[in-house]
mmCIF file of C-alpha atoms in Angstrom:
data_model
loop_
_atom_site.group_PDB
_atom_site.id
_atom_site.type_symbol
_atom_site.label_atom_id
_atom_site.label_comp_id
_atom_site.label_asym_id
_atom_site.label_seq_id
_atom_site.Cartn_x
_atom_site.Cartn_y
_atom_site.Cartn_z
ATOM 1 C CA GLY E 1271 46.262 -4.687 38.414
ATOM 2 C CA ALA E 1272 45.282 -4.816 34.653
ATOM 3 C CA GLY E 1273 44.068 -1.453 34.335
ATOM 4 C CA VAL E 1274 43.502 2.097 36.501
ATOM 5 C CA SER E 1275 40.782 1.512 38.799
ATOM 6 C CA GLN E 1276 38.418 4.238 40.394
ATOM 7 C CA SER E 1277 36.259 4.272 43.367
ATOM 8 C CA PRO E 1278 33.458 4.468 43.770
ATOM 9 C CA SER E 1279 31.982 4.826 40.213
ATOM 10 C CA ASN E 1280 29.173 7.353 41.462
ATOM 11 C CA LYS E 1281 28.981 9.524 44.451
ATOM 12 C CA VAL E 1282 26.167 11.765 45.450
ATOM 13 C CA THR E 1283 27.055 14.053 48.226
ATOM 14 C CA GLU E 1284 25.141 16.917 50.062
ATOM 15 C CA LYS E 1285 26.544 20.467 49.751
ATOM 16 C CA GLY E 1286 29.304 21.230 52.341
ATOM 17 C CA LYS E 1287 30.229 17.614 52.873
ATOM 18 C CA ASP E 1288 33.858 16.385 52.089
ATOM 19 C CA VAL E 1289 34.564 13.319 49.810
ATOM 20 C CA GLU E 1290 37.453 11.334 48.799
ATOM 21 C CA LEU E 1291 37.887 9.417 45.706
ATOM 22 C CA ARG E 1292 40.479 6.628 45.075
ATOM 23 C CA CYS E 1293 42.309 5.689 42.434
ATOM 24 C CA ASP E 1294 44.450 2.343 42.194
ATOM 25 C CA PRO E 1295 46.916 2.819 39.089
ATOM 26 C CA ILE E 1296 48.821 0.334 36.628
ATOM 27 C CA SER E 1297 51.362 -1.281 38.657
ATOM 28 C CA GLY E 1298 54.913 -0.148 37.801
ATOM 29 C CA HIS E 1299 53.457 3.235 36.280
ATOM 30 C CA THR E 1300 55.180 6.032 37.756
ATOM 31 C CA ALA E 1301 53.242 8.920 36.760
ATOM 32 C CA LEU E 1302 49.824 9.486 38.250
ATOM 33 C CA TYR E 1303 47.254 12.078 37.154
ATOM 34 C CA TRP E 1304 43.800 13.741 38.111
ATOM 35 C CA TYR E 1305 41.532 15.047 35.654
ATOM 36 C CA ARG E 1306 38.063 16.356 36.334
ATOM 37 C CA GLN E 1307 35.549 16.285 32.989
ATOM 38 C CA SER E 1308 32.760 18.772 33.242
ATOM 39 C CA LEU E 1309 30.023 18.553 30.634
ATOM 40 C CA GLY E 1310 31.173 20.671 27.532
ATOM 41 C CA GLN E 1311 34.363 21.680 28.891
ATOM 42 C CA GLY E 1312 36.618 18.833 28.274
ATOM 43 C CA LEU E 1313 39.264 17.315 30.739
ATOM 44 C CA GLU E 1314 40.741 19.767 32.856
ATOM 45 C CA PHE E 1315 43.896 19.004 34.699
ATOM 46 C CA LEU E 1316 44.079 19.100 38.721
ATOM 47 C CA ILE E 1317 47.376 17.516 39.691
ATOM 48 C CA TYR E 1318 50.350 15.198 38.943
ATOM 49 C CA PHE E 1319 52.556 12.825 40.673
ATOM 50 C CA GLN E 1320 55.718 11.617 39.365
ATOM 51 C CA GLY E 1321 57.885 9.123 41.292
ATOM 52 C CA ASN E 1322 59.032 10.613 44.808
ATOM 53 C CA SER E 1323 59.023 14.055 43.296
ATOM 54 C CA ALA E 1324 56.944 16.858 44.591
ATOM 55 C CA PRO E 1325 53.515 16.655 43.039
ATOM 56 C CA ASP E 1326 52.310 19.398 40.061
ATOM 57 C CA LYS E 1327 49.526 20.950 42.166
ATOM 58 C CA SER E 1328 49.159 23.691 39.545
ATOM 59 C CA GLY E 1329 45.722 22.602 38.268
ATOM 60 C CA LEU E 1330 43.883 22.437 41.744
ATOM 61 C CA PRO E 1331 41.163 24.741 41.492
ATOM 62 C CA SER E 1332 41.123 26.119 45.298
ATOM 63 C CA ASP E 1333 42.453 24.944 48.761
ATOM 64 C CA ARG E 1334 39.322 22.546 49.157
ATOM 65 C CA PHE E 1335 41.004 20.166 46.716
ATOM 66 C CA SER E 1336 43.766 17.924 47.868
ATOM 67 C CA ALA E 1337 45.577 14.814 46.878
ATOM 68 C CA GLU E 1338 47.877 12.140 48.205
ATOM 69 C CA ARG E 1339 49.667 9.479 46.762
ATOM 70 C CA THR E 1340 50.749 6.716 49.329
ATOM 71 C CA GLY E 1341 53.760 4.282 48.690
ATOM 72 C CA GLY E 1342 54.037 5.426 44.968
ATOM 73 C CA SER E 1343 51.116 3.497 44.086
ATOM 74 C CA VAL E 1344 46.991 4.371 45.481
ATOM 75 C CA SER E 1345 46.114 7.826 45.357
ATOM 76 C CA THR E 1346 43.001 10.092 46.791
ATOM 77 C CA LEU E 1347 41.648 13.021 45.911
ATOM 78 C CA THR E 1348 39.847 14.852 48.800
ATOM 79 C CA ILE E 1349 37.439 17.634 48.106
ATOM 80 C CA GLN E 1350 36.331 19.426 51.447
ATOM 81 C CA ARG E 1351 33.135 21.196 51.704
ATOM 82 C CA THR E 1352 31.783 20.343 48.566
ATOM 83 C CA GLN E 1353 29.878 23.067 46.210
ATOM 84 C CA GLN E 1354 27.532 22.336 43.599
ATOM 85 C CA GLU E 1355 29.943 23.390 40.786
ATOM 86 C CA ASP E 1356 32.529 20.528 42.070
ATOM 87 C CA SER E 1357 29.771 18.150 40.169
ATOM 88 C CA ALA E 1358 31.868 16.407 37.602
ATOM 89 C CA VAL E 1359 33.694 13.233 36.415
ATOM 90 C CA TYR E 1360 36.961 12.901 38.090
ATOM 91 C CA LEU E 1361 39.174 10.650 35.967
ATOM 92 C CA CYS E 1362 42.595 9.290 37.164
ATOM 93 C CA ALA E 1363 44.957 8.421 34.757
ATOM 94 C CA SER E 1364 48.298 6.811 35.065
ATOM 95 C CA SER E 1365 51.340 6.614 32.378
ATOM 96 C CA ASP E 1366 54.801 4.803 32.123
ATOM 97 C CA LEU E 1367 57.241 7.531 30.918
ATOM 98 C CA ARG E 1368 59.498 4.934 29.608
ATOM 99 C CA GLU E 1369 57.203 4.028 26.931
ATOM 100 C CA ARG E 1370 57.742 6.030 23.687
ATOM 101 C CA ASP E 1371 54.178 7.068 23.650
ATOM 102 C CA TYR E 1372 53.424 8.361 26.957
ATOM 103 C CA GLY E 1373 50.206 7.241 26.387
ATOM 104 C CA TYR E 1374 47.901 7.870 29.686
ATOM 105 C CA THR E 1375 45.509 4.858 30.372
ATOM 106 C CA PHE E 1376 42.541 6.066 32.155
ATOM 107 C CA GLY E 1377 40.234 4.573 34.738
ATOM 108 C CA SER E 1378 36.345 4.834 34.371
ATOM 109 C CA GLY E 1379 36.396 7.850 36.532
ATOM 110 C CA THR E 1380 34.031 9.064 39.213
ATOM 111 C CA ARG E 1381 30.781 10.842 38.632
ATOM 112 C CA LEU E 1382 30.266 13.327 41.665
ATOM 113 C CA THR E 1383 27.213 15.052 42.277
ATOM 114 C CA VAL E 1384 26.537 17.846 44.767
ATOM 115 C CA VAL E 1385 23.206 18.568 45.759
ATOM 116 C CA THR H 1056 42.556 29.766 27.911
ATOM 117 C CA GLN H 1057 41.697 26.912 25.502
ATOM 118 C CA LEU H 1058 44.935 25.931 24.198
ATOM 119 C CA LEU H 1059 43.950 23.197 21.732
ATOM 120 C CA GLU H 1060 40.505 24.026 19.317
ATOM 121 C CA GLN H 1061 38.897 20.749 18.096
ATOM 122 C CA SER H 1062 36.269 20.997 15.186
ATOM 123 C CA PRO H 1063 33.337 20.037 14.667
ATOM 124 C CA GLN H 1064 32.127 19.844 17.986
ATOM 125 C CA PHE H 1065 29.297 17.471 16.853
ATOM 126 C CA LEU H 1066 28.986 15.271 13.869
ATOM 127 C CA SER H 1067 26.421 13.249 12.906
ATOM 128 C CA ILE H 1068 26.825 11.421 9.531
ATOM 129 C CA GLN H 1069 25.712 7.914 7.778
ATOM 130 C CA GLU H 1070 27.427 4.663 7.888
ATOM 131 C CA GLY H 1071 30.019 4.685 4.832
ATOM 132 C CA GLU H 1072 30.430 8.176 4.900
ATOM 133 C CA ASN H 1073 34.087 9.937 5.395
ATOM 134 C CA LEU H 1074 34.905 12.286 7.828
ATOM 135 C CA THR H 1075 37.577 14.796 9.106
ATOM 136 C CA VAL H 1076 38.312 16.075 12.788
ATOM 137 C CA TYR H 1077 40.578 19.140 13.576
ATOM 138 C CA CYS H 1078 42.826 19.746 16.398
ATOM 139 C CA ASN H 1079 44.609 23.167 15.964
ATOM 140 C CA SER H 1080 46.518 25.209 18.599
ATOM 141 C CA SER H 1081 48.643 28.339 18.449
ATOM 142 C CA SER H 1082 51.544 26.426 20.830
ATOM 143 C CA VAL H 1083 53.588 23.878 19.744
ATOM 144 C CA PHE H 1084 53.748 20.846 21.256
ATOM 145 C CA SER H 1085 56.337 17.809 21.822
ATOM 146 C CA SER H 1086 53.766 15.088 20.935
ATOM 147 C CA LEU H 1087 49.812 14.934 20.258
ATOM 148 C CA GLN H 1088 47.683 12.085 21.272
ATOM 149 C CA TRP H 1089 44.065 11.055 19.811
ATOM 150 C CA TYR H 1090 41.687 9.318 22.512
ATOM 151 C CA ARG H 1091 38.319 7.726 22.149
ATOM 152 C CA GLN H 1092 35.849 8.127 24.694
ATOM 153 C CA GLU H 1093 32.400 6.177 25.121
ATOM 154 C CA PRO H 1094 29.760 7.091 28.014
ATOM 155 C CA GLY H 1095 30.362 5.834 31.420
ATOM 156 C CA GLU H 1096 34.531 5.248 30.484
ATOM 157 C CA GLY H 1097 37.556 7.039 30.442
ATOM 158 C CA PRO H 1098 39.615 7.779 27.368
ATOM 159 C CA VAL H 1099 41.224 4.918 25.525
ATOM 160 C CA LEU H 1100 44.294 6.270 23.700
ATOM 161 C CA LEU H 1101 44.205 5.477 20.109
ATOM 162 C CA VAL H 1102 47.563 6.931 18.888
ATOM 163 C CA THR H 1103 50.712 9.435 19.368
ATOM 164 C CA VAL H 1104 52.124 11.215 16.744
ATOM 165 C CA VAL H 1105 55.722 12.817 17.595
ATOM 166 C CA THR H 1106 57.359 14.000 14.383
ATOM 167 C CA GLY H 1107 55.929 17.121 12.088
ATOM 168 C CA GLY H 1108 54.281 15.741 9.107
ATOM 169 C CA GLU H 1109 53.850 12.496 10.647
ATOM 170 C CA VAL H 1110 51.194 10.166 9.020
ATOM 171 C CA LYS H 1111 49.937 6.967 10.943
ATOM 172 C CA LYS H 1112 47.234 4.650 9.858
ATOM 173 C CA LEU H 1113 45.173 2.322 12.305
ATOM 174 C CA LYS H 1114 42.556 0.292 9.978
ATOM 175 C CA ARG H 1115 40.333 3.032 8.968
ATOM 176 C CA LEU H 1116 41.506 5.869 11.094
ATOM 177 C CA THR H 1117 44.353 8.389 9.409
ATOM 178 C CA PHE H 1118 46.079 10.779 12.066
ATOM 179 C CA GLN H 1119 48.184 13.535 10.723
ATOM 180 C CA PHE H 1120 50.745 15.761 12.860
ATOM 181 C CA GLY H 1121 51.159 19.109 10.916
ATOM 182 C CA ASP H 1122 54.582 20.233 9.905
ATOM 183 C CA ALA H 1123 54.888 23.004 12.900
ATOM 184 C CA ARG H 1124 53.360 20.337 15.620
ATOM 185 C CA LYS H 1125 50.609 22.594 16.250
ATOM 186 C CA ASP H 1126 47.980 20.999 14.641
ATOM 187 C CA SER H 1127 46.233 17.619 13.995
ATOM 188 C CA SER H 1128 43.915 15.675 11.879
ATOM 189 C CA LEU H 1129 41.870 12.495 12.183
ATOM 190 C CA HIS H 1130 40.166 11.493 9.223
ATOM 191 C CA ILE H 1131 37.869 7.962 9.306
ATOM 192 C CA THR H 1132 36.948 6.429 5.922
ATOM 193 C CA ALA H 1133 33.692 4.630 5.375
ATOM 194 C CA ALA H 1134 32.672 5.301 9.170
ATOM 195 C CA GLN H 1135 30.542 2.436 11.105
ATOM 196 C CA PRO H 1136 28.427 2.803 13.885
ATOM 197 C CA GLY H 1137 31.204 1.232 16.333
ATOM 198 C CA ASP H 1138 32.992 4.600 15.305
ATOM 199 C CA THR H 1139 30.587 6.594 17.393
ATOM 200 C CA GLY H 1140 31.984 8.198 20.376
ATOM 201 C CA LEU H 1141 33.810 11.186 21.656
ATOM 202 C CA TYR H 1142 36.910 11.912 20.130
ATOM 203 C CA LEU H 1143 39.646 14.008 22.062
ATOM 204 C CA CYS H 1144 42.890 15.325 20.978
ATOM 205 C CA ALA H 1145 45.783 16.183 23.568
ATOM 206 C CA GLY H 1146 48.991 18.110 23.075
ATOM 207 C CA ALA H 1147 51.832 16.958 25.095
ATOM 208 C CA ARG H 1148 54.477 19.524 26.616
ATOM 209 C CA TRP H 1149 57.023 18.918 29.378
ATOM 210 C CA SER H 1150 56.625 22.096 32.143
ATOM 211 C CA GLY H 1151 59.721 24.093 33.382
ATOM 212 C CA ALA H 1152 59.274 21.999 36.455
ATOM 213 C CA GLY H 1153 60.041 18.682 34.679
ATOM 214 C CA SER H 1154 56.017 17.901 35.021
ATOM 215 C CA TYR H 1155 54.754 16.113 31.489
ATOM 216 C CA GLN H 1156 51.354 17.327 31.087
ATOM 217 C CA LEU H 1157 48.508 16.649 28.320
ATOM 218 C CA THR H 1158 46.305 19.465 27.471
ATOM 219 C CA PHE H 1159 42.787 18.190 25.970
ATOM 220 C CA GLY H 1160 40.849 19.919 23.564
ATOM 221 C CA LYS H 1161 36.746 19.361 24.012
ATOM 222 C CA GLY H 1162 36.441 16.878 21.965
ATOM 223 C CA THR H 1163 34.285 16.003 18.986
ATOM 224 C CA LYS H 1164 31.005 13.943 19.523
ATOM 225 C CA LEU H 1165 30.743 11.531 16.446
ATOM 226 C CA SER H 1166 27.340 9.743 15.718
ATOM 227 C CA VAL H 1167 27.468 7.140 13.026
ATOM 228 C CA ILE H 1168 23.882 6.118 12.430
ATOM 229 C CA PRO H 1169 23.218 2.869 10.441
#
């Protein structure tokens, strides 16, 4: 598609429930990133997928968080047993690392609220 | 650990004024990017600076990368209400595992009052 698409745009869930967030990157972009943006905290790196390489999971805050990328395209971020501190905007970005500026193209994010 | 410090955090100015936003780090980056984010949207890339001392201009916006590639500044001339938004700097590096990552500052929230 023309841009990075994320769904849902908003999600309200009860504490303890599992949630799945979806990201459709730009077609042909081999790199895909998940970030979390909390109020006053900036963007926090979560996980990075590059082609067929093993993902860089170094930013995942706990084992309740996992992500996968199927067929080198769509990615899902799963949060199990959600906690209130998981409330944030989850941003997905993709990048074509063949482009000189290596700029990220972000989606509009999923605003997750855990009540 | 906050690798990139942005200042100021908040800035409210009148239309027509000039302003500068700073992005500082003790770490060296292979490049530095500036993004602008509006409410409810993801950040949008404005510019990438790669070479130490590099200066890039984008209309009324001037971006500079420090000689040591540790810091950067964004200068806006004659600010307009349309410049309102959150400005984020991000330092890029390749990790030992071959992962290309951006580390973001907390941002500068700019309000330009008509």
